[in-house]
Amino acid sequence: MSNVDASPRNNACPVGQLPVSGQRAPDGCPVSARAADFDPFTDAYQQDPPEYLRWAREQEPIFFSPQLGYWVVTRYDSIKAIFRDNITFSPSIALEKITPTSDEANAVLASYGYAMNRTLVNEDEPAHMPRRRMLMDPFTPEALKHHEPMVRKLAREYVSRFIDDGRADLVDQMLWEIPLTVALHFLGVPEEDMDTLRKYSIAHTVNTWGRPQPEEQVEVAHAVGNFWQFAGKVLDKMRQDPSGDGWMFYGIRKQKENPEIVTDSYLHSMMMAGIVAAHETTANATANAMKLLLSHPDVWREIGEDPSLIPNAVEECLRHNGSIAAWRRLVTADTQVDGVDLPAGARLLIVTSSANHDERHFTDADLFDIRRDNSVDHLTFGYGSHQCMGKNLARMEMQIFVEEFARRLPHMRLAQQTFSYVPNTSFRGPEHLWVEWDPNANPERKDAGRRASTMPIRVGEPSRHAITRQVIVDSVTPVAEGIVRLRLVAPDGKAMPRWTPGSHIDIDCGTPDLSRQYSLCGDPAETNVLEIAVLREDQGRGGSTWVHTQVKAGDRLTMRGPRNHFRLDEDAGKIVFVAGGIGITPISAMARRARSLGIDYQLHYSGRRRSTMALLDDLAALHGDRLHVYAGDERHNDLAALLRTPESGTRIYACGPAKMLRALEICSAHWPDDALRTEHFVATKGQLDPAKEHAFEVELKDSGLVVKVRADQTMLAALRAANVDVQSDCEEGLCGSCEVRVLAGEVDHRDVVLTRAERDANNKVMTCCSRALGGRLVLEL
Ligand code: HEM
Ligand code: FES
C-alpha cells in the first residue's frame, strides 16, 4: 500500500515547493539554523524531547526540518487542533516509515509477502469511525475490569522473583514481559514465542519510526517480515475457532457480520500493529514513570504512604515523560498552523511530548507535580477521533505496577547508570532501568501482609477527588463565639500549594467519608501556611463538630485542593462584597486582593452579634470605612437599598446563608446578567429521579461518537462508560471540574457554578448534573 510504504520525499529546503509565510532568514530561506539542525535521532532528543524543543515552543512553534522532510509542530493548542480535525490532518502516515529504506531492504520485506496496511490509527474517514465503533466494546472500563486480577497476579509474581536480590533491571526483568503478556491476553493470542516477539516488535519500531543504517535495514526487514508472517499464522489459527476471548477474536466475529468494515487486510495488519500498540507503549510508559518517580524520592515516599495518589501520579508521569514522544499527520488541503501556510501534502511531526510541557496550557510545565489537576489533559494518548483506545488498559497496568513497587519495595532507588534509548521519533523509554535496595529492609520480611494489595483500581481517568495531601495543624485559635481558626502547614515545613482568593480546600473530618469544604481566609502571599475558619454547626453532618472537639495543634489532617470556583474578576471596575456569618472567609481574602489591586470596593458583613463575627478587628484595620458591619442586634443590611441602582461594570461577590443568597438574587434581578457571583457549598438540586427525567443523546464532535444518556444516568456516567475522559470532583454541580463546551442543543442547567449570563449563552455544561432540554446535545469532546 502506498500509504504505508515509504514514498520518495524531498527533504530539501521547501522554498519554491512550499509557499511558506513563516519566519525567514535574511536570504529568504524559511528554515532557521536551529530548524536545520533538528535531528530527532540524536541522543539529545531521545533523552528529553521537550527540553530539546524548548526553543521552538518559545520562538518558532512550527518549523520545517530539512533533515526529516517534516514540519515539526510543538505547541499544545496547535497540536490539539490538529488532532481535532482528522480530515484536514489525515492520520494516514502514522505508521509510514519515517526513514525511507533501501531497495535491498524493501526486496527482503516483499519476499515475506509483507503488506502492512491500514489498521485504525492510520485509517481515514469514512472507513475509520465505523470500524472503531464496532471494535470499541472490549475497551470500555466495564469490559476491562476482568483483566485486573491477571495484571495483579503477574506483577506480584515478577516482583517476587527478584525481591530478595537487592538489584534489578526493571525493564528486562518485568516491564517488558508483563505488558507483552497482557497484550497477548487482551488480543487473545496464545502465549508463546515471547522472546522472538520481543525481537520482532523492536524491529517494527526501528522499521517505522527509526533511522536504521543500510546494513541494519536488511536485518530489520527480515525480523519485520517474520513478524508479519507470524501474525498471519496466529490469525489463521484463531479463525479456525473464533469463539475465544480477546479483541482479535472479537474482530474475527465482527468480520463475519460486517466484512466490508472489518476487512481481511485490517485483521492481518492489526494482528501485528496491535501487539506493538498495546505492548511497547505500556512497557516504555511504566519504565519512564518509574525513572521519574525514583528521581523524586519525596514523591516516591509520599505515594508509598498514600497509594490513593497513584492514579494521578501515573497521569502526571504520562504527561511529563510519556512513552509516545511524537505522532504524525498528513495535510490534505492548504491550511495554516501557528500562522504558517502549509500546502496539501505537507507532512507533520506533532511532538506531543513538547505540547505536554507547554507553559500556555500547564502552569510550571516542567515541574513534576503529582497533584496537578489538569495532568489528564496531556496528549500522550493523542486526542479526538483516533485517541488511544487502549488508554484505560495502559492506565490500569501502570497503576498496578507502581503500586506493587511502592508497597513492596518502598526503599527502592535508582542505581547509577546511563540511560539509552532506541533512536526513533516516537516510541520512547529507557532500554534498561537499574534499581537497587537493601533486601534486609524489605517490609514483607517483617509483615507478610505487605505482599497483598488492598488498593482498588479505578479504571478510567483519575478522579480529582483522589488528589490528597497531608498537612499538620500548626495552631487552633478561637476567633469568635463558636468559630476557630486553623493554620495548616506542610509536614516538611516547605511551601504549601499556591492559591487565589475565593479558593477552598476539602478536609477529611476523621474519615474520608466525612469530607467538608472550607474557604481559605488568609493571605496568599504567606506561602507556608493555609488558613481556614470553622464554625461549629451541631446540626450539621458532624464535620465542624469534629474539628472543634478533636483537632489540636500538631495533628495530621488529610486535605484536597485548593480549588477555586469562586474567582475574583480582577478587571472589575467596582466590587460590592456581601458576607453573612462564616461566609466572610472567602470574602475576606477577596477583599484583601481587591484592595491590593486598587479596585474600588465595599465590604458588607452581617452576623447575629458582634461576638459571633470572625475577623472583625483584622477587617476593620485593613479596610477602614470601606467595611460596613451589620450585627443583627444593632442593624440589618438592607440589600434592596444597597442594590437599588444597577451599575454596569460592578460585580457583587457574596457568600453566606442560603436565605441571604436568595434575597440577593431577588434584589439584583434588575442588574446586568452576570453581576452577581455567589459561593455555594451545598447543591440546591436533589438526586436524579429517573421517573421525571428523559433519555437523550450527546454527539461528541471531536471523537465522532454519539452516546446515549439513559434517564437514570448522568451525562458524566454515560461518557465514562463510552471510554471518554471527563474530569470531575464534586459530582453535584458545585465545582465546575466537569465542564464541557456545548456546540449545539439546549442545556437544562442544574449546577450552581454558572452565572445567569453563562447559562443563557448555552455554550457550557456541567456534565455531572445538567442534562439536555431536548433530545440531543453536541459537545466539544
Ligand atoms: C492509538 C498511545 C496503549 C491501542 C494510539 C495513539 C497514541 C497512542 C498516541 C494515536 C492517537 C491519535 O492519533 O489521536 C498509547 C500510549 C499507550 C498506549 C502512550 C500506553 C501508555 C495502548 C494499549 C492498547 C492501545 C494498551 C491496546 C490494548 C490503541 C489503538 C489505537 C491507539 C487500537 C488506534 C485508535 C484509533 O485510531 O481509532 N495510542 N497507547 N494502546 N492505541 Fe494506544
Ligand atoms: Fe463538580 Fe461537576 S464535578 S460540577
PDB file of N, CA, C and O in Angstrom, residues 476-496:
ATOM      1  N   VAL A 476      -4.669  26.130  66.567  1.00  0.00           N
ATOM      2  CA  VAL A 476      -6.135  26.203  66.561  1.00  0.00           C
ATOM      3  C   VAL A 476      -6.483  27.360  67.500  1.00  0.00           C
ATOM      4  O   VAL A 476      -6.178  27.302  68.692  1.00  0.00           O
ATOM      5  N   THR A 477      -7.080  28.437  66.979  1.00  0.00           N
ATOM      6  CA  THR A 477      -7.329  29.625  67.809  1.00  0.00           C
ATOM      7  C   THR A 477      -8.796  30.022  67.742  1.00  0.00           C
ATOM      8  O   THR A 477      -9.315  30.195  66.639  1.00  0.00           O
ATOM      9  N   PRO A 478      -9.456  30.204  68.893  1.00  0.00           N
ATOM     10  CA  PRO A 478     -10.827  30.717  68.853  1.00  0.00           C
ATOM     11  C   PRO A 478     -10.800  32.162  68.353  1.00  0.00           C
ATOM     12  O   PRO A 478      -9.985  32.963  68.816  1.00  0.00           O
ATOM     13  N   VAL A 479     -11.662  32.490  67.379  1.00  0.00           N
ATOM     14  CA  VAL A 479     -11.655  33.861  66.850  1.00  0.00           C
ATOM     15  C   VAL A 479     -13.004  34.553  67.005  1.00  0.00           C
ATOM     16  O   VAL A 479     -13.130  35.741  66.724  1.00  0.00           O
ATOM     17  N   ALA A 480     -14.027  33.803  67.399  1.00  0.00           N
ATOM     18  CA  ALA A 480     -15.347  34.386  67.691  1.00  0.00           C
ATOM     19  C   ALA A 480     -16.123  33.277  68.390  1.00  0.00           C
ATOM     20  O   ALA A 480     -15.660  32.143  68.465  1.00  0.00           O
ATOM     21  N   GLU A 481     -17.301  33.620  68.867  1.00  0.00           N
ATOM     22  CA  GLU A 481     -18.128  32.578  69.515  1.00  0.00           C
ATOM     23  C   GLU A 481     -18.391  31.457  68.533  1.00  0.00           C
ATOM     24  O   GLU A 481     -18.922  31.697  67.440  1.00  0.00           O
ATOM     25  N   GLY A 482     -17.987  30.227  68.865  1.00  0.00           N
ATOM     26  CA  GLY A 482     -18.278  29.067  68.004  1.00  0.00           C
ATOM     27  C   GLY A 482     -17.413  28.997  66.755  1.00  0.00           C
ATOM     28  O   GLY A 482     -17.678  28.191  65.855  1.00  0.00           O
ATOM     29  N   ILE A 483     -16.367  29.836  66.654  1.00  0.00           N
ATOM     30  CA  ILE A 483     -15.515  29.788  65.439  1.00  0.00           C
ATOM     31  C   ILE A 483     -14.042  29.641  65.845  1.00  0.00           C
ATOM     32  O   ILE A 483     -13.560  30.382  66.709  1.00  0.00           O
ATOM     33  N   VAL A 484     -13.367  28.648  65.223  1.00  0.00           N
ATOM     34  CA  VAL A 484     -11.922  28.541  65.453  1.00  0.00           C
ATOM     35  C   VAL A 484     -11.186  28.763  64.134  1.00  0.00           C
ATOM     36  O   VAL A 484     -11.703  28.447  63.062  1.00  0.00           O
ATOM     37  N   ARG A 485      -9.974  29.319  64.269  1.00  0.00           N
ATOM     38  CA  ARG A 485      -9.140  29.481  63.070  1.00  0.00           C
ATOM     39  C   ARG A 485      -8.047  28.419  63.118  1.00  0.00           C
ATOM     40  O   ARG A 485      -7.369  28.253  64.141  1.00  0.00           O
ATOM     41  N   LEU A 486      -7.879  27.690  61.983  1.00  0.00           N
ATOM     42  CA  LEU A 486      -6.829  26.676  61.904  1.00  0.00           C
ATOM     43  C   LEU A 486      -5.754  27.163  60.946  1.00  0.00           C
ATOM     44  O   LEU A 486      -6.073  27.613  59.839  1.00  0.00           O
ATOM     45  N   ARG A 487      -4.510  27.040  61.393  1.00  0.00           N
ATOM     46  CA  ARG A 487      -3.395  27.315  60.483  1.00  0.00           C
ATOM     47  C   ARG A 487      -2.765  25.969  60.149  1.00  0.00           C
ATOM     48  O   ARG A 487      -2.401  25.192  61.036  1.00  0.00           O
ATOM     49  N   LEU A 488      -2.668  25.674  58.835  1.00  0.00           N
ATOM     50  CA  LEU A 488      -2.183  24.371  58.381  1.00  0.00           C
ATOM     51  C   LEU A 488      -0.847  24.541  57.665  1.00  0.00           C
ATOM     52  O   LEU A 488      -0.704  25.457  56.843  1.00  0.00           O
ATOM     53  N   VAL A 489       0.096  23.663  57.991  1.00  0.00           N
ATOM     54  CA  VAL A 489       1.421  23.763  57.355  1.00  0.00           C
ATOM     55  C   VAL A 489       1.818  22.402  56.787  1.00  0.00           C
ATOM     56  O   VAL A 489       1.212  21.372  57.115  1.00  0.00           O
ATOM     57  N   ALA A 490       2.849  22.402  55.932  1.00  0.00           N
ATOM     58  CA  ALA A 490       3.312  21.147  55.326  1.00  0.00           C
ATOM     59  C   ALA A 490       4.131  20.362  56.350  1.00  0.00           C
ATOM     60  O   ALA A 490       4.835  20.967  57.152  1.00  0.00           O
ATOM     61  N   PRO A 491       4.058  19.007  56.318  1.00  0.00           N
ATOM     62  CA  PRO A 491       4.833  18.212  57.282  1.00  0.00           C
ATOM     63  C   PRO A 491       6.331  18.503  57.199  1.00  0.00           C
ATOM     64  O   PRO A 491       7.028  18.456  58.198  1.00  0.00           O
ATOM     65  N   ASP A 492       6.837  18.834  55.999  1.00  0.00           N
ATOM     66  CA  ASP A 492       8.273  19.098  55.875  1.00  0.00           C
ATOM     67  C   ASP A 492       8.586  20.590  56.049  1.00  0.00           C
ATOM     68  O   ASP A 492       9.705  21.031  55.804  1.00  0.00           O
ATOM     69  N   GLY A 493       7.562  21.376  56.430  1.00  0.00           N
ATOM     70  CA  GLY A 493       7.778  22.804  56.671  1.00  0.00           C
ATOM     71  C   GLY A 493       7.956  23.618  55.393  1.00  0.00           C
ATOM     72  O   GLY A 493       8.164  24.819  55.438  1.00  0.00           O
ATOM     73  N   LYS A 494       7.864  22.950  54.242  1.00  0.00           N
ATOM     74  CA  LYS A 494       8.097  23.685  52.988  1.00  0.00           C
ATOM     75  C   LYS A 494       6.830  24.421  52.562  1.00  0.00           C
ATOM     76  O   LYS A 494       5.835  24.429  53.278  1.00  0.00           O
ATOM     77  N   ALA A 495       6.863  24.958  51.342  1.00  0.00           N
ATOM     78  CA  ALA A 495       5.729  25.775  50.873  1.00  0.00           C
ATOM     79  C   ALA A 495       4.472  24.934  50.731  1.00  0.00           C
ATOM     80  O   ALA A 495       4.524  23.750  50.408  1.00  0.00           O
ATOM     81  N   MET A 496       3.350  25.555  50.981  1.00  0.00           N
ATOM     82  CA  MET A 496       2.049  24.924  50.753  1.00  0.00           C
ATOM     83  C   MET A 496       1.641  25.241  49.312  1.00  0.00           C
ATOM     84  O   MET A 496       2.213  26.141  48.688  1.00  0.00           O
TER      85      MET A 496
END
